[in-house]
Amino acid sequence: MLAQVSTATVLGVEAVPVRVEVDVAHGLPGLTIVGLAGGAVLEARERVRSAIRNSGFEVPPRRITVNLAPADLPKEGTAYDLAIAIGILAASGQLPHADGLSTSALLGELALDGGIRRLPGALALVDAARAAGLSEAIVARDAVGEAAAVRGIAVVGAATLREVIGHVSRTALLPVADPAPIPDVVPSDAPDLTEVIGQSVARRALEVALAGRHHCFLEGPPGTGKTLLLRAARGLLPPLDEGEAAEVSRIYSVAGLLDRAAPVRRERPVREPHHTVSAQALVGGGPRVRPGEASLAHRGLLILDELRHFRADALDALRQPLEAGSVTVARVEGAVTLPAAFQLLAAANACPCGWLRSDRRLCTCDDGAARRYAMRISGPLRDRIDLWVTMEQPASLLSEIDGRVPSRVVARRIAAARDRQLERQGLLNADVAAGRLLADDWLGRRAVHTLVREGERLLLSPRRLHRAARVARTIADLEGSVAADPAHVLEALHYRPGIDR
Amino acid sequence: MIGVGSRGPRGEEALDALAGGPASRAGRPIHAARASWHDLDLRAMDPFADRAAWVALSLVPGMGPASFAAALRAYGSARAALAAGPDLVPLIHRAPPDAAAHLRRQSGESVARTYAGVQRLLGACDGRVVTALDDEYPGTLAQLDPRPPVLYVRGASDALHATSIAVVGTRRASGYGRSAAIDIGDALARAGLVVLSGLALGIDGEAHRAAVEAGGRSVAVLPSPLDRVYPPRHRSLAAEIVAAGGALVSEVPPGAGVGRPDFARRNRLIAGLSAAVVVVEAPDRSGALLTASLALALGRELYAVPGPIDAAASSGCNRLIADQSATIVTSSGGLLQRLGIHLVPADRPVAALSEVEGLVLGSLLRRSASIEELMRLLKMPAGALASALTLLEARGLATSYGGATFHPTLLARGRGGGSRVADSA
């Protein structure tokens, strides 16, 4: 007799549905699992046998074949235990009324006593089941909180295999969990912009960067407020919208970083890895591909303070996500693409002592050392930075107290500018395709003319011009202009990388 | 007025004040009482016959200019001095252990061979030997005692004989210093003076380049041999200097490339070759201050560009001015006037600037400033100032040299140039 049960497994940060097909036939007694099953999956045989027996049922002494489909997808982990167990029981006729099985996803690992353990990435798995058109997901009881964050599918928590059996044979229905509430946005604990002294240019650049998801780099001597500005940035972004929240929650679910008490995220993720981070930890990877900091900062901020102290291979690995918004990790079995549409905010000293090109103090670095230090931000990485700000220590600590705009005002302007972009093109300006950038209806005829003419005079590369076009559009959006002015373009060009000497 | 050979406007007290300073660190007495070159009768020597011997003698290990003079005095000629073999060793100040062995090997043939080797190396880098016996030897060096017996020169010899003004300063120049060096280098070159400097990064390089770009002549005194231009990053600049009718000068023989660049000797030669020295930007303990004190000792006129009182990069210049060792330079025009030259100012460039851009440029021409400072001065938002500055940069009217402070360019000052913005890509 044949039975089919649905489950799902995690691949990269995405979950994919898996069909578990169980055939019980005459022949030599045994349990065979096929379909590119890895070591942990094969061990499911022993767990499933014990769990079934200890739940008061039996594994029929016949030839049992379990196929995990699609069969070409390599499978790892313990995600299939519950589905295999129920499939065996159904195929051996021990679940006579299990009509609900065709629309349920079974997501749990079995203990030998028949208990059900939670799977990592429960939220992502349930979401995959929903996307596959299933109407119900049965998960471990302690995973209900996380799983219930997914809407559009009934989430049922079960503690034991017996409970699941009762539920699917409609003898003892388990309650459907309430959907997890969408939490209020918690006020940010980020420092306020008013704490930064002076630095009007850096503030302005940061506002523009956040308004259009442009990558921004602050360079300057110590004590200019670089780090403080980066910290203040986390308090300036609007909360995640529903779609973004689902994407981010899936990634965090797979990474095991979801707050179980509040699985739905509203705050934009902010990741601030230390400069000793490895390339793999930064962009993801590993034998079982795990999301790195770049993916954990998806739809949020990746803050890299002291950018020039990061490992060269780690910075190199950032090139792809900076350009494409995703990371492709190649494996023998195939490539996995991790979402990584983060916004880079970085800061660094210009030289080892920090005072290169400052008017306030003398740089004490050897010229060669200073050059090598500058080159730690490679050409390709520099090319991908949209706004490059050279900072200087304020002349007076008391300067410009009146001119400082508080974070909440700036945050409002940023949110308004983002709304304008989403309304116009459904994307933030940073994500607009290059082909559209120089079209008259996007930037404006006069602005394009200025961009091309002045860009040529300043000997800028086409890539730099494209980046400036996006930044100029954002500056115009901050002002609420329909078309960008030449002045907006010129300001965008101001934030080009400085001289490398 | 430029007074070659005349004492500068300062008295001996200034010299004494500086005596404990960088000058003594050079380790070479400025007035070498012993072995003076002044009482040598160089005219009695034959520049052609003695040439090879002069080069060979100057290449003896440990042989400096003072020891060279002592050898000439003792033996009458370089050839005779070489013939003396190891007997020469006592005359060499701090002779290294291998000097005697080297001298033992000297014979008529080996002298010719040494000279041919030097000529071959010089040929490869387009250089030539100029000894103190040659007419080409710069007359300004006559006051230098001891003077280098042999110079290695590439480029036009008349650049070595024209009146040259040394423009020197720190390698770690600020935008302010670069801006001033370009202004001064350009003004001097346009006035027909040779801009002399040490080809170093920072101030030196900016002054050389400004002179070349103004269509003027420049002389670079190298701390390294001609076949190994130091710093390597200025090799193309060195070639441009030669191509523009200037020259490269070095005391270091070709083929000696593995040694450390000799900055002290380079600075001394700069002071010796120049009619006046302008220190553009120098922190305390800068090599440019050594050049300055040597220039004072030689009676050259000394000028210094002042910096803000809290600018470490200018503290050396400020001290020279405060000590009244140097005359203050308040503008390149003022400097030319002091040097006795009146330059007709060119017309201001007519550029199509908006009102904001005009205001910003006007402000920069009064005083270089960062956007932050311009905001306070002009009461305009950062964004508007950023766009105005981009336009000024694209027009070649302003530049920041990669820092936060913006400076007007030569073009903005109405004196051509303006091609320098190409750096900021």
Short mmCIF file of N, CA, C and O in Angstrom, two decimals, chain A residues 198-201 204 357 359-360 362-365 367 371 390 392 399-400 453-454 457-460 487 490-491 493-494 496-499 501, chain B residues 172 174 178 201 206 233 283 310 312-313 371-373 375-376 382-383 386-387 390-391 393-395 401-406 422-425:
data_model
loop_
_atom_site.label_atom_id
_atom_site.label_comp_id
_atom_site.label_asym_id
_atom_site.label_seq_id
_atom_site.Cartn_x
_atom_site.Cartn_y
_atom_site.Cartn_z
N GLY A 198 28.61 68.99 15.01
CA GLY A 198 28.98 69.43 13.66
C GLY A 198 28.63 68.37 12.62
O GLY A 198 27.59 67.72 12.71
N GLN A 199 29.53 68.18 11.65
CA GLN A 199 29.41 67.11 10.64
C GLN A 199 28.14 67.20 9.82
O GLN A 199 27.49 66.19 9.56
N SER A 200 27.80 68.39 9.36
CA SER A 200 26.59 68.54 8.56
C SER A 200 26.66 67.73 7.27
O SER A 200 25.64 67.20 6.83
N VAL A 201 27.83 67.64 6.67
CA VAL A 201 27.95 66.92 5.40
C VAL A 201 27.70 65.44 5.62
O VAL A 201 26.96 64.79 4.88
N ARG A 204 24.07 64.78 6.31
CA ARG A 204 23.31 64.89 5.07
C ARG A 204 23.51 63.61 4.24
O ARG A 204 22.56 63.02 3.75
N ARG A 357 45.73 63.81 5.68
CA ARG A 357 44.94 64.86 5.02
C ARG A 357 44.08 65.68 5.98
O ARG A 357 43.17 66.38 5.57
N ASP A 359 43.60 68.77 8.61
CA ASP A 359 44.24 70.06 8.84
C ASP A 359 44.54 70.28 10.31
O ASP A 359 45.14 71.27 10.70
N ARG A 360 44.07 69.37 11.17
CA ARG A 360 44.18 69.60 12.60
C ARG A 360 45.47 69.05 13.21
O ARG A 360 46.00 69.59 14.13
N LEU A 362 49.10 66.31 12.57
CA LEU A 362 50.03 65.80 11.59
C LEU A 362 49.94 64.28 11.50
O LEU A 362 49.91 63.60 12.52
N CYS A 363 49.89 63.77 10.29
CA CYS A 363 49.93 62.32 10.11
C CYS A 363 51.36 61.85 10.34
O CYS A 363 52.30 62.43 9.83
N THR A 364 51.50 60.80 11.13
CA THR A 364 52.84 60.31 11.45
C THR A 364 53.15 59.01 10.72
O THR A 364 54.10 58.33 11.06
N CYS A 365 52.33 58.67 9.73
CA CYS A 365 52.53 57.39 9.06
C CYS A 365 53.57 57.51 7.97
O CYS A 365 53.68 58.53 7.31
N ASP A 367 54.79 56.93 4.37
CA ASP A 367 53.98 57.10 3.16
C ASP A 367 53.51 55.77 2.58
O ASP A 367 52.36 55.62 2.21
N ARG A 371 49.65 54.35 2.15
CA ARG A 371 49.10 53.93 0.86
C ARG A 371 48.55 52.52 0.92
O ARG A 371 47.47 52.23 0.42
N THR A 390 34.32 62.55 3.35
CA THR A 390 35.56 62.85 4.05
C THR A 390 35.25 63.78 5.21
O THR A 390 34.74 64.88 5.00
N GLU A 392 36.17 65.81 8.95
CA GLU A 392 37.25 66.51 9.65
C GLU A 392 36.74 66.80 11.04
O GLU A 392 35.53 66.94 11.23
N SER A 399 30.22 73.96 18.20
CA SER A 399 29.71 74.51 16.95
C SER A 399 28.34 73.94 16.60
O SER A 399 28.04 72.78 16.86
N GLU A 400 27.54 74.77 16.01
CA GLU A 400 26.33 74.34 15.33
C GLU A 400 25.32 73.64 16.22
O GLU A 400 24.65 72.72 15.81
N ARG A 453 27.71 65.47 -18.48
CA ARG A 453 28.72 66.49 -18.77
C ARG A 453 29.73 66.63 -17.63
O ARG A 453 30.94 66.56 -17.84
N GLU A 454 29.24 66.77 -16.41
CA GLU A 454 30.17 66.98 -15.30
C GLU A 454 30.90 65.69 -14.96
O GLU A 454 32.04 65.72 -14.52
N ARG A 457 33.84 65.54 -17.10
CA ARG A 457 34.89 66.48 -16.66
C ARG A 457 35.65 65.93 -15.47
O ARG A 457 36.83 66.18 -15.31
N LEU A 458 34.93 65.22 -14.59
CA LEU A 458 35.57 64.70 -13.40
C LEU A 458 36.16 63.31 -13.65
O LEU A 458 36.64 62.65 -12.73
N LEU A 459 36.14 62.86 -14.90
CA LEU A 459 36.72 61.58 -15.31
C LEU A 459 36.13 60.41 -14.52
O LEU A 459 36.86 59.56 -14.01
N LEU A 460 34.83 60.38 -14.40
CA LEU A 460 34.20 59.31 -13.63
C LEU A 460 33.83 58.14 -14.54
O LEU A 460 33.53 58.33 -15.71
N ALA A 487 21.28 70.57 -9.65
CA ALA A 487 21.90 70.73 -8.33
C ALA A 487 21.91 69.40 -7.57
O ALA A 487 22.87 69.09 -6.86
N LEU A 490 24.73 67.35 -8.98
CA LEU A 490 26.04 67.85 -8.55
C LEU A 490 26.31 67.45 -7.10
O LEU A 490 27.43 67.10 -6.74
N GLU A 491 25.27 67.52 -6.28
CA GLU A 491 25.48 67.10 -4.89
C GLU A 491 25.82 65.61 -4.83
O GLU A 491 26.73 65.20 -4.11
N LEU A 493 27.33 63.90 -7.04
CA LEU A 493 28.71 63.73 -7.51
C LEU A 493 29.72 64.14 -6.44
O LEU A 493 30.86 63.69 -6.44
N HIS A 494 29.28 65.02 -5.55
CA HIS A 494 30.19 65.43 -4.48
C HIS A 494 30.61 64.25 -3.61
O HIS A 494 31.72 64.21 -3.11
N ARG A 496 31.58 61.39 -4.24
CA ARG A 496 32.39 60.36 -4.91
C ARG A 496 33.64 60.11 -4.07
O ARG A 496 34.02 60.96 -3.26
N PRO A 497 34.29 58.96 -4.27
CA PRO A 497 35.48 58.66 -3.46
C PRO A 497 36.57 59.70 -3.65
O PRO A 497 36.72 60.25 -4.74
N GLY A 498 37.31 60.00 -2.59
CA GLY A 498 38.37 61.00 -2.65
C GLY A 498 39.61 60.48 -3.37
O GLY A 498 39.64 59.37 -3.88
N ILE A 499 40.60 61.30 -3.39
CA ILE A 499 41.84 60.94 -4.07
C ILE A 499 42.52 59.82 -3.29
O ILE A 499 42.52 59.82 -2.08
N ARG A 501 45.74 58.87 -2.42
CA ARG A 501 47.19 58.98 -2.34
C ARG A 501 47.69 58.79 -0.93
O ARG A 501 46.94 58.75 -0.03
N ARG B 172 54.37 65.17 3.97
CA ARG B 172 52.97 64.96 4.37
C ARG B 172 52.24 66.29 4.32
O ARG B 172 51.85 66.85 5.33
N SER B 174 49.51 69.15 3.75
CA SER B 174 48.05 69.31 3.86
C SER B 174 47.55 69.92 2.57
O SER B 174 48.33 70.34 1.71
N ARG B 178 49.68 72.13 -0.13
CA ARG B 178 49.72 71.83 -1.56
C ARG B 178 49.27 73.03 -2.37
O ARG B 178 49.87 73.41 -3.37
N LEU B 201 57.65 63.62 -2.32
CA LEU B 201 56.19 63.68 -2.33
C LEU B 201 55.76 64.94 -1.58
O LEU B 201 56.54 65.53 -0.86
N GLU B 206 54.47 69.10 -5.71
CA GLU B 206 53.48 70.07 -6.17
C GLU B 206 54.17 71.28 -6.81
O GLU B 206 53.71 71.80 -7.83
N ARG B 233 57.38 57.05 -7.28
CA ARG B 233 56.11 57.58 -7.76
C ARG B 233 56.29 58.87 -8.55
O ARG B 233 55.38 59.31 -9.23
N PRO B 283 56.51 70.89 9.41
CA PRO B 283 56.33 70.70 10.85
C PRO B 283 57.69 70.80 11.54
O PRO B 283 58.72 70.95 10.88
N ASP B 310 47.53 76.59 15.16
CA ASP B 310 47.36 75.25 15.70
C ASP B 310 47.66 74.16 14.68
O ASP B 310 47.38 73.00 14.90
N ALA B 312 49.94 71.69 13.11
CA ALA B 312 51.23 71.06 13.35
C ALA B 312 52.07 71.03 12.08
O ALA B 312 53.29 71.15 12.12
N ALA B 313 51.39 70.89 10.93
CA ALA B 313 52.12 70.79 9.66
C ALA B 313 52.88 72.08 9.36
O ALA B 313 53.82 72.08 8.58
N ILE B 371 33.18 72.47 3.87
CA ILE B 371 31.75 72.75 3.72
C ILE B 371 31.19 73.25 5.05
O ILE B 371 30.39 74.19 5.09
N GLU B 372 31.65 72.60 6.12
CA GLU B 372 31.20 72.99 7.46
C GLU B 372 31.46 74.49 7.71
O GLU B 372 30.58 75.21 8.19
N GLU B 373 32.65 74.94 7.34
CA GLU B 373 32.99 76.35 7.56
C GLU B 373 32.22 77.26 6.60
O GLU B 373 31.79 78.35 6.98
N MET B 375 29.30 76.70 5.49
CA MET B 375 27.92 76.81 5.99
C MET B 375 27.78 77.97 6.95
O MET B 375 26.82 78.72 6.92
N ARG B 376 28.79 78.10 7.83
CA ARG B 376 28.74 79.18 8.82
C ARG B 376 28.91 80.54 8.14
O ARG B 376 28.24 81.50 8.47
N ALA B 382 24.23 72.29 3.61
CA ALA B 382 25.36 71.45 3.16
C ALA B 382 25.16 70.97 1.74
O ALA B 382 26.09 70.97 0.94
N GLY B 383 23.92 70.55 1.41
CA GLY B 383 23.66 70.00 0.08
C GLY B 383 23.95 71.01 -1.02
O GLY B 383 24.60 70.69 -2.02
N ALA B 386 27.63 71.48 -1.36
CA ALA B 386 28.26 70.31 -1.99
C ALA B 386 28.09 70.37 -3.50
O ALA B 386 29.03 70.11 -4.25
N SER B 387 26.89 70.75 -3.98
CA SER B 387 26.73 70.80 -5.43
C SER B 387 27.52 71.94 -6.04
O SER B 387 28.13 71.77 -7.09
N THR B 390 31.08 70.78 -6.33
CA THR B 390 31.29 69.80 -7.40
C THR B 390 31.46 70.53 -8.73
O THR B 390 32.33 70.20 -9.53
N LEU B 391 30.61 71.53 -8.97
CA LEU B 391 30.71 72.26 -10.22
C LEU B 391 32.05 72.99 -10.31
O LEU B 391 32.72 72.97 -11.34
N GLU B 393 34.76 72.12 -8.86
CA GLU B 393 35.80 71.11 -9.10
C GLU B 393 35.83 70.68 -10.56
O GLU B 393 36.88 70.54 -11.16
N ALA B 394 34.64 70.46 -11.11
CA ALA B 394 34.57 70.01 -12.51
C ALA B 394 35.10 71.09 -13.44
O ALA B 394 35.66 70.80 -14.49
N ARG B 395 34.95 72.36 -13.06
CA ARG B 395 35.47 73.47 -13.87
C ARG B 395 36.95 73.72 -13.59
O ARG B 395 37.53 74.63 -14.15
N TYR B 401 42.16 68.23 -2.63
CA TYR B 401 43.32 67.34 -2.46
C TYR B 401 42.95 66.13 -1.60
O TYR B 401 43.76 65.64 -0.83
N GLY B 402 41.71 65.69 -1.67
CA GLY B 402 41.30 64.51 -0.93
C GLY B 402 40.93 64.76 0.51
O GLY B 402 40.49 63.86 1.19
N GLY B 403 41.09 65.97 0.99
CA GLY B 403 40.75 66.27 2.38
C GLY B 403 39.37 66.89 2.47
O GLY B 403 38.58 66.87 1.51
N ALA B 404 39.06 67.46 3.62
CA ALA B 404 37.75 68.05 3.83
C ALA B 404 37.73 69.53 3.45
O ALA B 404 36.67 70.11 3.25
N THR B 405 38.91 70.15 3.37
CA THR B 405 38.98 71.58 3.09
C THR B 405 39.15 71.83 1.59
O THR B 405 39.93 71.15 0.93
N PHE B 406 38.41 72.79 1.07
CA PHE B 406 38.49 73.11 -0.36
C PHE B 406 39.33 74.36 -0.58
O PHE B 406 39.28 75.31 0.21
N ALA B 422 41.94 66.42 -12.42
CA ALA B 422 41.86 65.07 -12.97
C ALA B 422 42.20 64.02 -11.93
O ALA B 422 41.88 62.86 -12.09
N ASP B 423 42.85 64.41 -10.84
CA ASP B 423 43.26 63.46 -9.81
C ASP B 423 42.08 62.80 -9.11
O ASP B 423 42.18 61.68 -8.66
N SER B 424 40.99 63.54 -8.99
CA SER B 424 39.93 63.04 -8.12
C SER B 424 38.94 62.20 -8.91
O SER B 424 37.92 62.67 -9.33
N ALA B 425 39.30 60.96 -9.14
CA ALA B 425 38.40 60.09 -9.89
C ALA B 425 37.67 59.17 -8.93
O ALA B 425 38.14 58.90 -7.86
#
